[in-house]
Amino acid sequence: MERPRHPVFSAGQEDLEALDSSLSTLMSSTGAGGRWALTSSGEGLERSFKFKTFAKTWDFMTAVSLQCKLKNHHPEWSNVFNTTFIRWTTHNPKGLSAKDIQLAAICDSLARDFGEIQEELQSCELKDLADKATSSSADCCTPKA
């Protein structure tokens, strides 16, 4: 499936120009050195991270999870040995939010701190695993009535 050319932001996001600018530095398609890609719907950002060992990968995931707790936001992610696939999207209201973009940038910074291996990744299997898990999970972001 072809990647969208433009992000789809969540309803209610302020200063879309600033969000778009922050997003462009993260994107692999802009030539700015970023490694993130828009999801096929344009409603999220995704990429894989590879580390030397499982322990380094787990440490990275733990650091990301602490940031998630602080920001009250969570990714869709999966892990196999030394590789973690992360997708940031907002479920309610649907689309990309400022938190998604901020947390993607935090992931990049943490990955550098934990010694990410910079190589082209083949992450289709992890992406498919994340797709399957999110399609079968409960709605995590809609307040219960």
Short mmCIF file of C-alpha atoms in Angstrom, two decimals:
data_model
loop_
_atom_site.label_atom_id
_atom_site.label_comp_id
_atom_site.label_asym_id
_atom_site.label_seq_id
_atom_site.Cartn_x
_atom_site.Cartn_y
_atom_site.Cartn_z
CA MET A 1 0.00 0.00 0.00
CA GLU A 2 1.28 3.47 -0.87
CA ARG A 3 2.24 5.75 2.01
CA PRO A 4 0.12 8.89 2.44
CA ARG A 5 1.72 12.20 1.57
CA HIS A 6 0.17 14.11 4.45
CA PRO A 7 -0.44 13.32 8.09
CA VAL A 8 -3.96 13.11 9.47
CA PHE A 9 -3.99 15.02 12.75
CA SER A 10 -6.40 14.34 15.62
CA ALA A 11 -9.32 16.71 15.98
CA GLY A 12 -8.59 19.57 18.37
CA GLN A 13 -4.84 19.78 17.74
CA GLU A 14 -3.56 23.33 17.98
CA ASP A 15 -0.85 24.93 15.83
CA LEU A 16 -0.85 22.38 13.02
CA GLU A 17 1.98 24.25 11.31
CA ALA A 18 4.28 23.69 14.30
CA LEU A 19 3.22 20.02 14.53
CA ASP A 20 3.90 19.55 10.83
CA SER A 21 7.34 21.15 11.23
CA SER A 22 8.22 18.91 14.20
CA LEU A 23 6.94 15.90 12.30
CA SER A 24 9.03 16.62 9.21
CA THR A 25 12.29 16.37 11.20
CA LEU A 26 11.29 12.85 12.31
CA MET A 27 10.28 11.54 8.89
CA SER A 28 12.56 9.40 6.75
CA SER A 29 10.92 10.77 3.60
CA THR A 30 11.98 14.41 4.16
CA GLY A 31 15.73 13.87 3.97
CA ALA A 32 16.18 15.45 7.41
CA GLY A 33 17.72 12.27 8.83
CA GLY A 34 14.59 10.98 10.53
CA ARG A 35 13.63 7.30 10.44
CA TRP A 36 9.88 7.45 11.10
CA ALA A 37 7.23 6.78 8.45
CA LEU A 38 3.56 7.63 8.38
CA THR A 39 1.20 4.69 8.73
CA SER A 40 -0.79 3.78 5.62
CA SER A 41 -3.74 5.82 6.93
CA GLY A 42 -1.57 8.84 7.79
CA GLU A 43 -2.94 8.66 11.35
CA GLY A 44 0.26 7.45 13.00
CA LEU A 45 4.05 7.23 12.96
CA GLU A 46 5.99 3.97 13.01
CA ARG A 47 9.52 2.62 12.96
CA SER A 48 11.73 -0.13 14.30
CA PHE A 49 14.66 0.11 16.68
CA LYS A 50 17.47 -2.46 16.83
CA PHE A 51 20.00 -2.87 19.62
CA LYS A 52 23.01 -5.12 20.22
CA THR A 53 21.33 -7.31 22.83
CA PHE A 54 17.95 -8.19 24.23
CA ALA A 55 18.95 -6.52 27.51
CA LYS A 56 19.62 -3.19 25.74
CA THR A 57 16.31 -3.52 23.91
CA TRP A 58 14.47 -4.20 27.15
CA ASP A 59 16.17 -1.24 28.85
CA PHE A 60 15.08 0.99 25.94
CA MET A 61 11.49 -0.28 26.20
CA THR A 62 11.49 0.32 29.95
CA ALA A 63 12.70 3.90 29.45
CA VAL A 64 10.00 4.47 26.81
CA SER A 65 7.36 3.05 29.14
CA LEU A 66 8.36 5.51 31.87
CA GLN A 67 7.89 8.38 29.40
CA CYS A 68 4.50 6.93 28.47
CA LYS A 69 3.47 7.02 32.10
CA LEU A 70 4.59 10.65 32.43
CA LYS A 71 2.74 11.71 29.26
CA ASN A 72 -0.29 9.47 29.89
CA HIS A 73 -0.04 8.00 26.39
CA HIS A 74 0.98 4.58 25.06
CA PRO A 75 2.30 3.14 21.81
CA GLU A 76 1.32 0.11 19.82
CA TRP A 77 4.51 -1.94 19.95
CA SER A 78 6.01 -5.37 19.60
CA ASN A 79 9.40 -6.85 20.40
CA VAL A 80 11.41 -9.78 19.09
CA PHE A 81 14.85 -10.31 20.69
CA ASN A 82 16.87 -7.15 19.92
CA THR A 83 14.30 -5.31 17.79
CA THR A 84 11.28 -3.26 18.82
CA PHE A 85 8.61 -1.93 16.47
CA ILE A 86 6.79 1.19 17.73
CA ARG A 87 3.73 2.92 16.32
CA TRP A 88 2.46 6.18 17.79
CA THR A 89 -1.15 7.09 17.09
CA THR A 90 -4.02 8.56 19.03
CA HIS A 91 -7.18 6.47 19.19
CA ASN A 92 -9.60 9.08 20.53
CA PRO A 93 -9.86 11.42 18.75
CA LYS A 94 -8.34 9.39 15.93
CA GLY A 95 -5.16 10.65 14.23
CA LEU A 96 -1.73 12.04 15.01
CA SER A 97 -1.45 14.20 18.11
CA ALA A 98 1.23 16.39 19.65
CA LYS A 99 1.88 13.59 22.17
CA ASP A 100 2.58 11.12 19.35
CA ILE A 101 5.13 13.45 17.79
CA GLN A 102 6.74 14.33 21.14
CA LEU A 103 7.03 10.69 22.15
CA ALA A 104 8.47 9.67 18.77
CA ALA A 105 11.20 12.29 19.27
CA ILE A 106 11.78 11.01 22.83
CA CYS A 107 12.12 7.46 21.44
CA ASP A 108 14.80 8.66 19.02
CA SER A 109 16.72 10.32 21.84
CA LEU A 110 16.43 7.27 24.11
CA ALA A 111 17.50 4.99 21.26
CA ARG A 112 20.71 7.01 20.85
CA ASP A 113 21.30 6.79 24.62
CA PHE A 114 20.87 2.99 24.59
CA GLY A 115 23.13 2.45 21.56
CA GLU A 116 20.70 1.82 18.72
CA ILE A 117 22.27 0.00 15.78
CA GLN A 118 21.85 2.24 12.74
CA GLU A 119 21.03 -0.03 9.84
CA GLU A 120 18.14 -0.49 7.46
CA LEU A 121 15.61 -2.70 9.17
CA GLN A 122 13.26 -5.25 7.70
CA SER A 123 10.41 -4.94 10.19
CA CYS A 124 7.39 -6.24 8.27
CA GLU A 125 6.89 -9.16 10.66
CA LEU A 126 6.89 -6.92 13.72
CA LYS A 127 4.56 -4.43 12.04
CA ASP A 128 2.17 -7.25 11.16
CA LEU A 129 2.30 -8.48 14.75
CA ALA A 130 1.44 -5.00 16.04
CA ASP A 131 -1.40 -4.72 13.49
CA LYS A 132 -2.87 -8.04 14.62
CA ALA A 133 -2.57 -7.22 18.32
CA THR A 134 -4.24 -3.82 17.99
CA SER A 135 -7.08 -5.12 15.83
CA SER A 136 -7.99 -7.73 18.43
CA SER A 137 -7.55 -5.61 21.56
CA ALA A 138 -10.18 -3.68 23.45
CA ASP A 139 -10.69 0.04 22.89
CA CYS A 140 -8.13 1.40 25.29
CA CYS A 141 -8.59 5.12 24.80
CA THR A 142 -12.32 5.75 24.88
CA PRO A 143 -13.71 6.67 28.29
CA LYS A 144 -16.09 4.05 29.63
CA ALA A 145 -19.67 5.27 29.97
#
